[in-house]
Structure formats: structure tokens, C-alpha cells
JSON list of N, CA and C in Angstrom, two decimals:
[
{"chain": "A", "resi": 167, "resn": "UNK", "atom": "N", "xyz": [38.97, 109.89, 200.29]},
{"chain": "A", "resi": 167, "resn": "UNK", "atom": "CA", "xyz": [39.24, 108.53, 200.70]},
{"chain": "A", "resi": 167, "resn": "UNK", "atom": "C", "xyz": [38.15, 108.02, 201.65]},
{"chain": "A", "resi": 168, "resn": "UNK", "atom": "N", "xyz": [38.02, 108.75, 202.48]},
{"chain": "A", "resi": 168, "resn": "UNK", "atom": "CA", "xyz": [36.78, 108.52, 203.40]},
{"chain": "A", "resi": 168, "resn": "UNK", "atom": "C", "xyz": [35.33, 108.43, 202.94]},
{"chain": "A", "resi": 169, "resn": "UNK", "atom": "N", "xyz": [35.29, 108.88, 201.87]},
{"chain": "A", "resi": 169, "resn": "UNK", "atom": "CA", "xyz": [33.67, 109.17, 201.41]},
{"chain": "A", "resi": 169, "resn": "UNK", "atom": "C", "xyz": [33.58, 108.55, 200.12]},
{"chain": "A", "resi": 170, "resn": "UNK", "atom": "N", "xyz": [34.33, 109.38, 199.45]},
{"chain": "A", "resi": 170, "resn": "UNK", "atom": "CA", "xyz": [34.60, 108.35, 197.61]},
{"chain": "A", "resi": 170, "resn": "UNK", "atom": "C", "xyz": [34.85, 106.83, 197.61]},
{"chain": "A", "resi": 171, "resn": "UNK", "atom": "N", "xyz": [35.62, 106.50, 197.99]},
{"chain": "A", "resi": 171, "resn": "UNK", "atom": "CA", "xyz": [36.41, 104.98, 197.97]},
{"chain": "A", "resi": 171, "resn": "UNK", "atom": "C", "xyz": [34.91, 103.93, 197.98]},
{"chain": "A", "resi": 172, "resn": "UNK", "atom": "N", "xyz": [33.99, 104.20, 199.92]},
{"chain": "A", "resi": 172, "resn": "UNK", "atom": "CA", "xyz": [33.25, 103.50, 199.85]},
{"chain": "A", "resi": 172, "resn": "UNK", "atom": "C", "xyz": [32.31, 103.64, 199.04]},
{"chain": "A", "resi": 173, "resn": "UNK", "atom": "N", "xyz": [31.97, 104.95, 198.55]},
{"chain": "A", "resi": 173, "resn": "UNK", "atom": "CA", "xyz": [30.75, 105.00, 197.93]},
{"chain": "A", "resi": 173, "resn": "UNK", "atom": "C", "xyz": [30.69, 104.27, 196.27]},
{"chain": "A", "resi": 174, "resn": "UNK", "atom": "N", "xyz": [31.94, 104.22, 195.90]},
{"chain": "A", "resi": 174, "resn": "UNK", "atom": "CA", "xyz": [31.99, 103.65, 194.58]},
{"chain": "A", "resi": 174, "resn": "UNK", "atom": "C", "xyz": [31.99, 101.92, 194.96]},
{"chain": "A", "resi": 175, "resn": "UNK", "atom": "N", "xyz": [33.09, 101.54, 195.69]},
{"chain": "A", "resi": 175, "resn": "UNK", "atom": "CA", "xyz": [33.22, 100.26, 196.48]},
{"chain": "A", "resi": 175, "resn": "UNK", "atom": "C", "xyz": [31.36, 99.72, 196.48]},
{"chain": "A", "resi": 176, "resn": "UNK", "atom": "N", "xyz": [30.61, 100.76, 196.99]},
{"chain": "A", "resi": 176, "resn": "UNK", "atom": "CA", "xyz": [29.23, 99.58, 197.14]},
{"chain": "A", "resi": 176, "resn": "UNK", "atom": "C", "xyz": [28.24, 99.82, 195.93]},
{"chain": "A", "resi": 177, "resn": "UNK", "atom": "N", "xyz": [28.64, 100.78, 196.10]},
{"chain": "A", "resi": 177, "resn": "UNK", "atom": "CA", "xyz": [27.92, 101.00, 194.21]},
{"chain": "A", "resi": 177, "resn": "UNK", "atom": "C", "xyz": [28.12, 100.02, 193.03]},
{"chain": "A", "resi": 178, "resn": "UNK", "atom": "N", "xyz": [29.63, 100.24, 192.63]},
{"chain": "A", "resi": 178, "resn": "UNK", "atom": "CA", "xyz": [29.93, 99.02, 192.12]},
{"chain": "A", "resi": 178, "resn": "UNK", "atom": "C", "xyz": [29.65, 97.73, 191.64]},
{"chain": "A", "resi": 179, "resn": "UNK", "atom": "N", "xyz": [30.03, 97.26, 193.35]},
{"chain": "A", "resi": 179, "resn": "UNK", "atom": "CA", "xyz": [30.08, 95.70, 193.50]},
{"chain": "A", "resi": 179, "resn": "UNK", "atom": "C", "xyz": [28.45, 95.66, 193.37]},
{"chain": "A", "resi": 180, "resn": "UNK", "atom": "N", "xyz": [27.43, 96.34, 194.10]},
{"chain": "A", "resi": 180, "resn": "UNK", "atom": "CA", "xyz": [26.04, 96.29, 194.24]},
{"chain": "A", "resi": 180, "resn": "UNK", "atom": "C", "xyz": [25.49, 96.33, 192.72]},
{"chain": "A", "resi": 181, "resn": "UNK", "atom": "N", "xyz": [25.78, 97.14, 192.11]},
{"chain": "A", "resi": 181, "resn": "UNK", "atom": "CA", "xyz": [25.68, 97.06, 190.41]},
{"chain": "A", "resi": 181, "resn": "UNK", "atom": "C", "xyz": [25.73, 95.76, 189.54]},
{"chain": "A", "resi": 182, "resn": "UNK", "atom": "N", "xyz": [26.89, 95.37, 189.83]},
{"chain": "A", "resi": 182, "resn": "UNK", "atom": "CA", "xyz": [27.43, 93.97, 189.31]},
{"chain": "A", "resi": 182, "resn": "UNK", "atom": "C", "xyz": [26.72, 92.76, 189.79]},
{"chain": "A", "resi": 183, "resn": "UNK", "atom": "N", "xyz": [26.21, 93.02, 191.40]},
{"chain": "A", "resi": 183, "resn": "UNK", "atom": "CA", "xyz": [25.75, 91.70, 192.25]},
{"chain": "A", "resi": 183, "resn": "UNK", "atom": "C", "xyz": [24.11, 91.58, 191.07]},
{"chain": "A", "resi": 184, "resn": "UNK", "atom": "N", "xyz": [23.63, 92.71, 191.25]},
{"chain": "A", "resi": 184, "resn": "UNK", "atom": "CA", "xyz": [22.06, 93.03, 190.74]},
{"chain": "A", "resi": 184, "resn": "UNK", "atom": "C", "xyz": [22.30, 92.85, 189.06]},
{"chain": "A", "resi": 185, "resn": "UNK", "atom": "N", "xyz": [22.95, 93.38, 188.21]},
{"chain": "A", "resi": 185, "resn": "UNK", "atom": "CA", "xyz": [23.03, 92.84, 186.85]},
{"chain": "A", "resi": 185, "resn": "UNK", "atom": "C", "xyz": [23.08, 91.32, 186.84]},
{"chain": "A", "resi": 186, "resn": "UNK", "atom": "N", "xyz": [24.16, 90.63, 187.38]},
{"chain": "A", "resi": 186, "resn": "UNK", "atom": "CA", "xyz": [24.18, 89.19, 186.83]},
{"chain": "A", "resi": 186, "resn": "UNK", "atom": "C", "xyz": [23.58, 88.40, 188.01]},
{"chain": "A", "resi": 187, "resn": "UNK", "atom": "N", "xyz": [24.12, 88.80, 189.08]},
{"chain": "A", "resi": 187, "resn": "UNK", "atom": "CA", "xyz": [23.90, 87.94, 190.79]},
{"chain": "A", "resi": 187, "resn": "UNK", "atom": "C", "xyz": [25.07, 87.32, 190.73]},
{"chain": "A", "resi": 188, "resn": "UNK", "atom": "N", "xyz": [26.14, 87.53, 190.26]},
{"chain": "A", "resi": 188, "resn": "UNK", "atom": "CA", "xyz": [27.79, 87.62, 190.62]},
{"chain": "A", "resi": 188, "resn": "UNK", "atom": "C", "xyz": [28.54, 88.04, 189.67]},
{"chain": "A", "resi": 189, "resn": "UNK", "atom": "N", "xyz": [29.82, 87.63, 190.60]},
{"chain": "A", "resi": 189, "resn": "UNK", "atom": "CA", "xyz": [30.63, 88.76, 190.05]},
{"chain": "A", "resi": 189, "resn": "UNK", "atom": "C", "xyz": [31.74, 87.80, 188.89]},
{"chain": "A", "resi": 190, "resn": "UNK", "atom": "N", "xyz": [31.11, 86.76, 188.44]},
{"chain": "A", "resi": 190, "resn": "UNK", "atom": "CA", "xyz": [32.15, 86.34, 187.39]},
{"chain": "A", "resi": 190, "resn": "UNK", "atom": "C", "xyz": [31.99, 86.56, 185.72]},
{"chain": "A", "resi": 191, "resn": "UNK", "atom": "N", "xyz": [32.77, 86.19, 185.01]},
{"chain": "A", "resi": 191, "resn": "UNK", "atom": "CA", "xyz": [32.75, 86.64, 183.76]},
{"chain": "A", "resi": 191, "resn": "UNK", "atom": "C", "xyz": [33.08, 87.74, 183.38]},
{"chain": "A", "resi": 192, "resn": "UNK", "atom": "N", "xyz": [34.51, 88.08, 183.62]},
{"chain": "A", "resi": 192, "resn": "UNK", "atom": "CA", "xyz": [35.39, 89.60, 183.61]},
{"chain": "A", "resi": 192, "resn": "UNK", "atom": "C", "xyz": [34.77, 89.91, 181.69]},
{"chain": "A", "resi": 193, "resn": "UNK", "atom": "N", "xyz": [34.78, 89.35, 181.45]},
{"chain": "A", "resi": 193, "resn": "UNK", "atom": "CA", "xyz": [34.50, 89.95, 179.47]},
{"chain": "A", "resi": 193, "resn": "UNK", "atom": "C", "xyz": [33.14, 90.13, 179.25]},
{"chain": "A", "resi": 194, "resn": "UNK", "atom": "N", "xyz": [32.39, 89.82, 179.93]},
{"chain": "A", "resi": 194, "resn": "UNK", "atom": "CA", "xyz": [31.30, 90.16, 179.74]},
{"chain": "A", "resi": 194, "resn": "UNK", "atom": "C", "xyz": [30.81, 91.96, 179.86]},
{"chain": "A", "resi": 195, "resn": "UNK", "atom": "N", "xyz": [29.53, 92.25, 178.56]},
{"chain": "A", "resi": 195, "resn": "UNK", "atom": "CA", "xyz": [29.90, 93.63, 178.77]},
{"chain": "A", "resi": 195, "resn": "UNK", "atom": "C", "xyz": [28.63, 94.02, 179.52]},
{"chain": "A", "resi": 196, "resn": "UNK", "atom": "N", "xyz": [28.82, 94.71, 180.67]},
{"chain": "A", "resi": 196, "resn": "UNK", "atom": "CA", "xyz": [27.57, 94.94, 181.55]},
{"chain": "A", "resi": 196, "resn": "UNK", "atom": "C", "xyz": [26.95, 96.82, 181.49]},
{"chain": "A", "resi": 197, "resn": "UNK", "atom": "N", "xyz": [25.92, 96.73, 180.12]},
{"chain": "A", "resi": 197, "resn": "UNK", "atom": "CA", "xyz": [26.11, 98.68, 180.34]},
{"chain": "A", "resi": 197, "resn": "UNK", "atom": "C", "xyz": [26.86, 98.84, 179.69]},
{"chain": "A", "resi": 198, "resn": "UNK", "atom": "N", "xyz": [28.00, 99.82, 179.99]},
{"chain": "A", "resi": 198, "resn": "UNK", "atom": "CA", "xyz": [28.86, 100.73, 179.60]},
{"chain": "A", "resi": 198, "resn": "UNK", "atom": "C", "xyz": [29.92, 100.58, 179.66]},
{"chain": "A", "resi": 199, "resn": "UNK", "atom": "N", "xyz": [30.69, 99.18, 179.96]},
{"chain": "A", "resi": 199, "resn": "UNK", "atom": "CA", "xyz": [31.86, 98.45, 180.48]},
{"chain": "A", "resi": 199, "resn": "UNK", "atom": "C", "xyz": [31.85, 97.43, 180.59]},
{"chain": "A", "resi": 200, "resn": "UNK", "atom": "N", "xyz": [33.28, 96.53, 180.68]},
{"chain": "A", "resi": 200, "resn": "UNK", "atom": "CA", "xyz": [33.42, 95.56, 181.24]},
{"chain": "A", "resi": 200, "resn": "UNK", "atom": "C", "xyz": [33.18, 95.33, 182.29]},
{"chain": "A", "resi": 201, "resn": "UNK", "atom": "N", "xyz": [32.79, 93.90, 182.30]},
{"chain": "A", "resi": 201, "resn": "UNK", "atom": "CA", "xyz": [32.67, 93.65, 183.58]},
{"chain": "A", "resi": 201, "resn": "UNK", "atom": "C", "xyz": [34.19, 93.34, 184.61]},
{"chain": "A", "resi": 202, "resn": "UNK", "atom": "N", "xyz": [35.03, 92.92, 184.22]},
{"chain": "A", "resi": 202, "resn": "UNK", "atom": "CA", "xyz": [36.08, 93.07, 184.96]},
{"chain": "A", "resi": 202, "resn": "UNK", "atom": "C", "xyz": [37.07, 94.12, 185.34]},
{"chain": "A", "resi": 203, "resn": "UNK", "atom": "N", "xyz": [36.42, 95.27, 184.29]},
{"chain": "A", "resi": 203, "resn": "UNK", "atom": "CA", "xyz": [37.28, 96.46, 184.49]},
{"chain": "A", "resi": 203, "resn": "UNK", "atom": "C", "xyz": [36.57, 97.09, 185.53]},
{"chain": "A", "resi": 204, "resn": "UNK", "atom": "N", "xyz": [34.87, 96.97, 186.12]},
{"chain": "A", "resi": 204, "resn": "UNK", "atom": "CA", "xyz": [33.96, 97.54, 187.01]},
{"chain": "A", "resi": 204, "resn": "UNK", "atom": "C", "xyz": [34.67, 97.08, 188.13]},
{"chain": "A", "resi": 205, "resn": "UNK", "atom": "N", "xyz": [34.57, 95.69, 188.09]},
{"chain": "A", "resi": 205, "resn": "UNK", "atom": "CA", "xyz": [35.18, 95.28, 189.77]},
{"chain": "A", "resi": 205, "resn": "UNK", "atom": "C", "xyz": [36.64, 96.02, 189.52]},
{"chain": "A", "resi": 206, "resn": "UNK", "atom": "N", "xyz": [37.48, 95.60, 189.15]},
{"chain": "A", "resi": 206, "resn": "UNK", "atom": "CA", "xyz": [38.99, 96.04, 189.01]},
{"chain": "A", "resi": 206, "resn": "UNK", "atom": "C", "xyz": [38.56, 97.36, 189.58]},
{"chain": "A", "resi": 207, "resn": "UNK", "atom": "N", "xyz": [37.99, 98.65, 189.29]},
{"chain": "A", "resi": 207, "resn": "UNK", "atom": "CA", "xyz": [38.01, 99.84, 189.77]},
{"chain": "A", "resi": 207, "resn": "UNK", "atom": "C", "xyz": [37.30, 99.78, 191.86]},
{"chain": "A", "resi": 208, "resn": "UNK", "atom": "N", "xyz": [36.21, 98.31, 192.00]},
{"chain": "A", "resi": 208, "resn": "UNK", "atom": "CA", "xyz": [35.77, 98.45, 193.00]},
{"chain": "A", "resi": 208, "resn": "UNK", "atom": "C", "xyz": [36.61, 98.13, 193.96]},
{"chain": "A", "resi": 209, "resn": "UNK", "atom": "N", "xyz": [37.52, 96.88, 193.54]},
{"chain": "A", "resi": 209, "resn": "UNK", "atom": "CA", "xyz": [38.18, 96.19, 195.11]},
{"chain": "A", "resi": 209, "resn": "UNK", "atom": "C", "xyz": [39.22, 96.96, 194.52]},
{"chain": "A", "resi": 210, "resn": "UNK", "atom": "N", "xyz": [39.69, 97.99, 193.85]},
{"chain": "A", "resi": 210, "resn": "UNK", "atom": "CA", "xyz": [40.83, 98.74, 193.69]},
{"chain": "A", "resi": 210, "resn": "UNK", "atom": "C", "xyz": [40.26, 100.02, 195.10]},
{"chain": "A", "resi": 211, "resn": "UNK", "atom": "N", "xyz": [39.08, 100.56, 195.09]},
{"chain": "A", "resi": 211, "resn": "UNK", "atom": "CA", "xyz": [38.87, 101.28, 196.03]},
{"chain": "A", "resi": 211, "resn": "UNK", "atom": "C", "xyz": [38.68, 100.40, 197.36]},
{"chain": "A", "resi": 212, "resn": "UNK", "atom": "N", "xyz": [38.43, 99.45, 197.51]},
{"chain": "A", "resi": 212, "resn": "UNK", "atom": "CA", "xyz": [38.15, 98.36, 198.45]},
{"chain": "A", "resi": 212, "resn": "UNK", "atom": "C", "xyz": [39.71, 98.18, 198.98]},
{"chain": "A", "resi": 213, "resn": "UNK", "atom": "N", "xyz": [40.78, 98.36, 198.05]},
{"chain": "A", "resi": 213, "resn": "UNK", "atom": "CA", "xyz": [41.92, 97.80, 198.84]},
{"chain": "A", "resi": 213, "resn": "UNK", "atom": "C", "xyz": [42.63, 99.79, 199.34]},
{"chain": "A", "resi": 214, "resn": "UNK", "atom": "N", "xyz": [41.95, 100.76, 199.14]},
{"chain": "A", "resi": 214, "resn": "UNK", "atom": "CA", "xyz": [41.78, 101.91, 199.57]},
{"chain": "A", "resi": 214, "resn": "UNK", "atom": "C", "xyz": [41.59, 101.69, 200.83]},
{"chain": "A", "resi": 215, "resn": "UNK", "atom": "N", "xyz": [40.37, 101.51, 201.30]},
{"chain": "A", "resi": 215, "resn": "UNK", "atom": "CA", "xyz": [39.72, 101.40, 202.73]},
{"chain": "A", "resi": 215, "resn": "UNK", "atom": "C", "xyz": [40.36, 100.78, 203.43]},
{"chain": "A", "resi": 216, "resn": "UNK", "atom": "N", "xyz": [41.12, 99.36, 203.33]},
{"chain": "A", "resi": 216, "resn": "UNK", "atom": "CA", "xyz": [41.84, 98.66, 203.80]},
{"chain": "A", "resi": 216, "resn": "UNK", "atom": "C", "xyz": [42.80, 99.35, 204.54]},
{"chain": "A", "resi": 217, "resn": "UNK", "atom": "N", "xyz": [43.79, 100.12, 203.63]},
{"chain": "A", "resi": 217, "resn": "UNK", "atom": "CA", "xyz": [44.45, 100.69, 203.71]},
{"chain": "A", "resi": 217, "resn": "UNK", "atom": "C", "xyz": [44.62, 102.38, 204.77]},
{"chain": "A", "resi": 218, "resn": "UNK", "atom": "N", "xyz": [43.83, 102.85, 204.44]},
{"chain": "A", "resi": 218, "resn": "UNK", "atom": "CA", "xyz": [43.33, 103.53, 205.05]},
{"chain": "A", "resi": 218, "resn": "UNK", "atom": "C", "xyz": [43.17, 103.18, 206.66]},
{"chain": "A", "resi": 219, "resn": "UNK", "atom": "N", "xyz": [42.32, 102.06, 207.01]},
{"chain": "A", "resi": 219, "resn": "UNK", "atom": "CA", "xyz": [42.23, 101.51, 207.81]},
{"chain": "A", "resi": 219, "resn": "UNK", "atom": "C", "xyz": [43.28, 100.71, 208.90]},
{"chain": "A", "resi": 220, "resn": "UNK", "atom": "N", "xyz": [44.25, 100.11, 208.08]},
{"chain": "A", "resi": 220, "resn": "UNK", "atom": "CA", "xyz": [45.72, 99.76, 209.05]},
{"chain": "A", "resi": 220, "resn": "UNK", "atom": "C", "xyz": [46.60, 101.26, 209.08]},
{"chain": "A", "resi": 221, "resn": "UNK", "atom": "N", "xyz": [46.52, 101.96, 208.24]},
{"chain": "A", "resi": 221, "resn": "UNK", "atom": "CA", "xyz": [46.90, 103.30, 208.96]},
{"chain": "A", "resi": 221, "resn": "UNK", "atom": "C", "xyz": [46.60, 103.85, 210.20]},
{"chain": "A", "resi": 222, "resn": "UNK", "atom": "N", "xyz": [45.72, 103.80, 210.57]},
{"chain": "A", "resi": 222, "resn": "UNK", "atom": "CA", "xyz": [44.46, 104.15, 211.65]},
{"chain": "A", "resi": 222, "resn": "UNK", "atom": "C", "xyz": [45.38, 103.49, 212.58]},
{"chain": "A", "resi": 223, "resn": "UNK", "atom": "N", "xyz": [45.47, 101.83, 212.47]},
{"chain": "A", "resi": 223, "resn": "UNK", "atom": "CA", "xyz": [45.37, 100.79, 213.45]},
{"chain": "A", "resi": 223, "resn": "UNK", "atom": "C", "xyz": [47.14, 100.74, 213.79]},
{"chain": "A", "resi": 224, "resn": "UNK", "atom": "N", "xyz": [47.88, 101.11, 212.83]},
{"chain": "A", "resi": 224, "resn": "UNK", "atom": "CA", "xyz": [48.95, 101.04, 213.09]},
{"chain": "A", "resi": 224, "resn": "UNK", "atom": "C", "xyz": [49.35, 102.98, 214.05]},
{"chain": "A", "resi": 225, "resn": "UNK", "atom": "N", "xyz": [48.58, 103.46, 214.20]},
{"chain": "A", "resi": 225, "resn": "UNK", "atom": "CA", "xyz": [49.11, 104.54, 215.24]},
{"chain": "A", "resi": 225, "resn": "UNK", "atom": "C", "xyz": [49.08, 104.48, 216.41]},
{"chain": "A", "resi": 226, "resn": "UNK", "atom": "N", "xyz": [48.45, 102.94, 216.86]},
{"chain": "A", "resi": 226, "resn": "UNK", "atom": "CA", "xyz": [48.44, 102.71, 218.39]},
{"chain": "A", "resi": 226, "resn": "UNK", "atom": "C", "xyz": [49.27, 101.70, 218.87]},
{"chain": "A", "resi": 227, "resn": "UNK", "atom": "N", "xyz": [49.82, 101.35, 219.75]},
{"chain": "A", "resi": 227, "resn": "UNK", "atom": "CA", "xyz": [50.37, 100.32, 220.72]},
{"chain": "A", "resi": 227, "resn": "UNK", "atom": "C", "xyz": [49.64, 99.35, 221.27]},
{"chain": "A", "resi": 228, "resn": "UNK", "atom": "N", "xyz": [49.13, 98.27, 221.08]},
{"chain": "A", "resi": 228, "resn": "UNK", "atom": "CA", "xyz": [48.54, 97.16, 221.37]},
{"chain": "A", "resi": 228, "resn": "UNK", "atom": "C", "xyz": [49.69, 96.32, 221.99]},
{"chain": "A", "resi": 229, "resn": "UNK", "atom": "N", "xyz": [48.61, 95.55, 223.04]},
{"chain": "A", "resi": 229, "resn": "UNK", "atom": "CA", "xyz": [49.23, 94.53, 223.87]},
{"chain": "A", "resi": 229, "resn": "UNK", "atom": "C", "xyz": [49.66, 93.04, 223.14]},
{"chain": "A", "resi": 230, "resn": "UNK", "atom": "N", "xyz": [50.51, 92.30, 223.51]},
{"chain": "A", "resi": 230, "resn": "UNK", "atom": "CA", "xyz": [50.91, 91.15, 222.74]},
{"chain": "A", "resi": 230, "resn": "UNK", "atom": "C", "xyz": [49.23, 90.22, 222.23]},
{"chain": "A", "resi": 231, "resn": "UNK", "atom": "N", "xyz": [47.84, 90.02, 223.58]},
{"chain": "A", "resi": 231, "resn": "UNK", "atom": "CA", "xyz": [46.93, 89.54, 223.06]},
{"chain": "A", "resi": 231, "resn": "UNK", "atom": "C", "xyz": [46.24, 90.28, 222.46]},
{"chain": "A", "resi": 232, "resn": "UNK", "atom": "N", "xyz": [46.07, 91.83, 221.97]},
{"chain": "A", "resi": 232, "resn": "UNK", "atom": "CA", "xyz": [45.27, 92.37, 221.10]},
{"chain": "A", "resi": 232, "resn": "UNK", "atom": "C", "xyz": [46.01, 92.38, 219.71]},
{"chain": "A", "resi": 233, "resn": "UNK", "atom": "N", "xyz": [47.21, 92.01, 219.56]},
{"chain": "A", "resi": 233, "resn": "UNK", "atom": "CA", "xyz": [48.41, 91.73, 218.49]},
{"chain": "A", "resi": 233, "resn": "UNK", "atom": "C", "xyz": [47.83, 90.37, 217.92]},
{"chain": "A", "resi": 234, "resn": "UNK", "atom": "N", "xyz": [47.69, 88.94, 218.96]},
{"chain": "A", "resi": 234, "resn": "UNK", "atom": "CA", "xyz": [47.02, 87.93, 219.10]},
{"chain": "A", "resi": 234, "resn": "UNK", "atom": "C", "xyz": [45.93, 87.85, 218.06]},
{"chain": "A", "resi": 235, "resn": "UNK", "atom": "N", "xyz": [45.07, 88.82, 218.84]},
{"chain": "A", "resi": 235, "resn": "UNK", "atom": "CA", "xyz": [43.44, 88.72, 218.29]},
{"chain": "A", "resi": 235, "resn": "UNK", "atom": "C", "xyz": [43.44, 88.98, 216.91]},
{"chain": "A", "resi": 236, "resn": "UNK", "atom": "N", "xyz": [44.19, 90.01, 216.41]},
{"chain": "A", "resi": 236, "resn": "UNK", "atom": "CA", "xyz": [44.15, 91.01, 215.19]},
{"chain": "A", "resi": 236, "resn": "UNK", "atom": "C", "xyz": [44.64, 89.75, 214.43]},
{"chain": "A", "resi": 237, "resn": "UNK", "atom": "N", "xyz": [45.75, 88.79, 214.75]},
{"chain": "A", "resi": 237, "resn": "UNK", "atom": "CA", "xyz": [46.15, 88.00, 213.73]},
{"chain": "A", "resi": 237, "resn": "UNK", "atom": "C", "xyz": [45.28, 86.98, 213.26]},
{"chain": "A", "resi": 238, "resn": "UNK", "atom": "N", "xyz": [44.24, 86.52, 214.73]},
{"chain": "A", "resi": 238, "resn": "UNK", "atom": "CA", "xyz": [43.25, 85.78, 213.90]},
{"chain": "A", "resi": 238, "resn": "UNK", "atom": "C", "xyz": [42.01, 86.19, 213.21]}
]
């Protein structure tokens, strides 16, 4: 989770940015795949990290303004 997730996450998206210079047109076939099935696997590891990450954030006790801050 720590090492895999991002490394595909920038690979990925970085793949996709450099083939077209964005990320639209899910049917399009880029290589060896779709293009919407590439992202689908990236922000699928992207919502990994996320995750990962409010785990982390949810083991501490924060004050009502660091509760504040986080919401904006």
C-alpha cells in the first residue's frame, strides 16, 4: 500500500498525461489498453492512498480549530 499504490498511481496517470496530454476519451486504445480502464486502475490506487491516509489522521485527537482547518 505504501509503495505499490503510488508507484502505479504516477506511472499511470504520467503515461496517459504523455500519450495524449489528458486524460479524456475512456475508449480510446492507448498501447495495450483502454484508456479508461488505465485511469480506472490509477485513481482506483489513488483512492488507496487517500485512504490509507485518513487512517493515519483518524488515530489522533485534534482540537475543534485543527477539525476547522482539515474541513477547509
Amino acid at each position: 500500500m505504501n509503495v505499490l499504490a503510488p508507484a502505479i498511481t504516477i506511472f499511470l496517470l504520467g503515461y496517459l498525461w504523455k500519450w495524449d496530454g489528458n486524460l479524456h476519451g475512456p475508449n480510446e486504445w492507448v498501447g495495450f489498453a483502454q484508456k479508461g480502464f488505465l485511469r480506472a486502475l490509477a485513481e482506483l490506487s489513488l483512492g488507496c492512498i487517500c485512504w490509507s491516509v485518513s487512517q493515519k489522521i483518524q488515530q489522533y485527537e485534534y482540537t475543534r480549530l485543527a477539525r476547522w482547518l482539515f474541513t477547509l
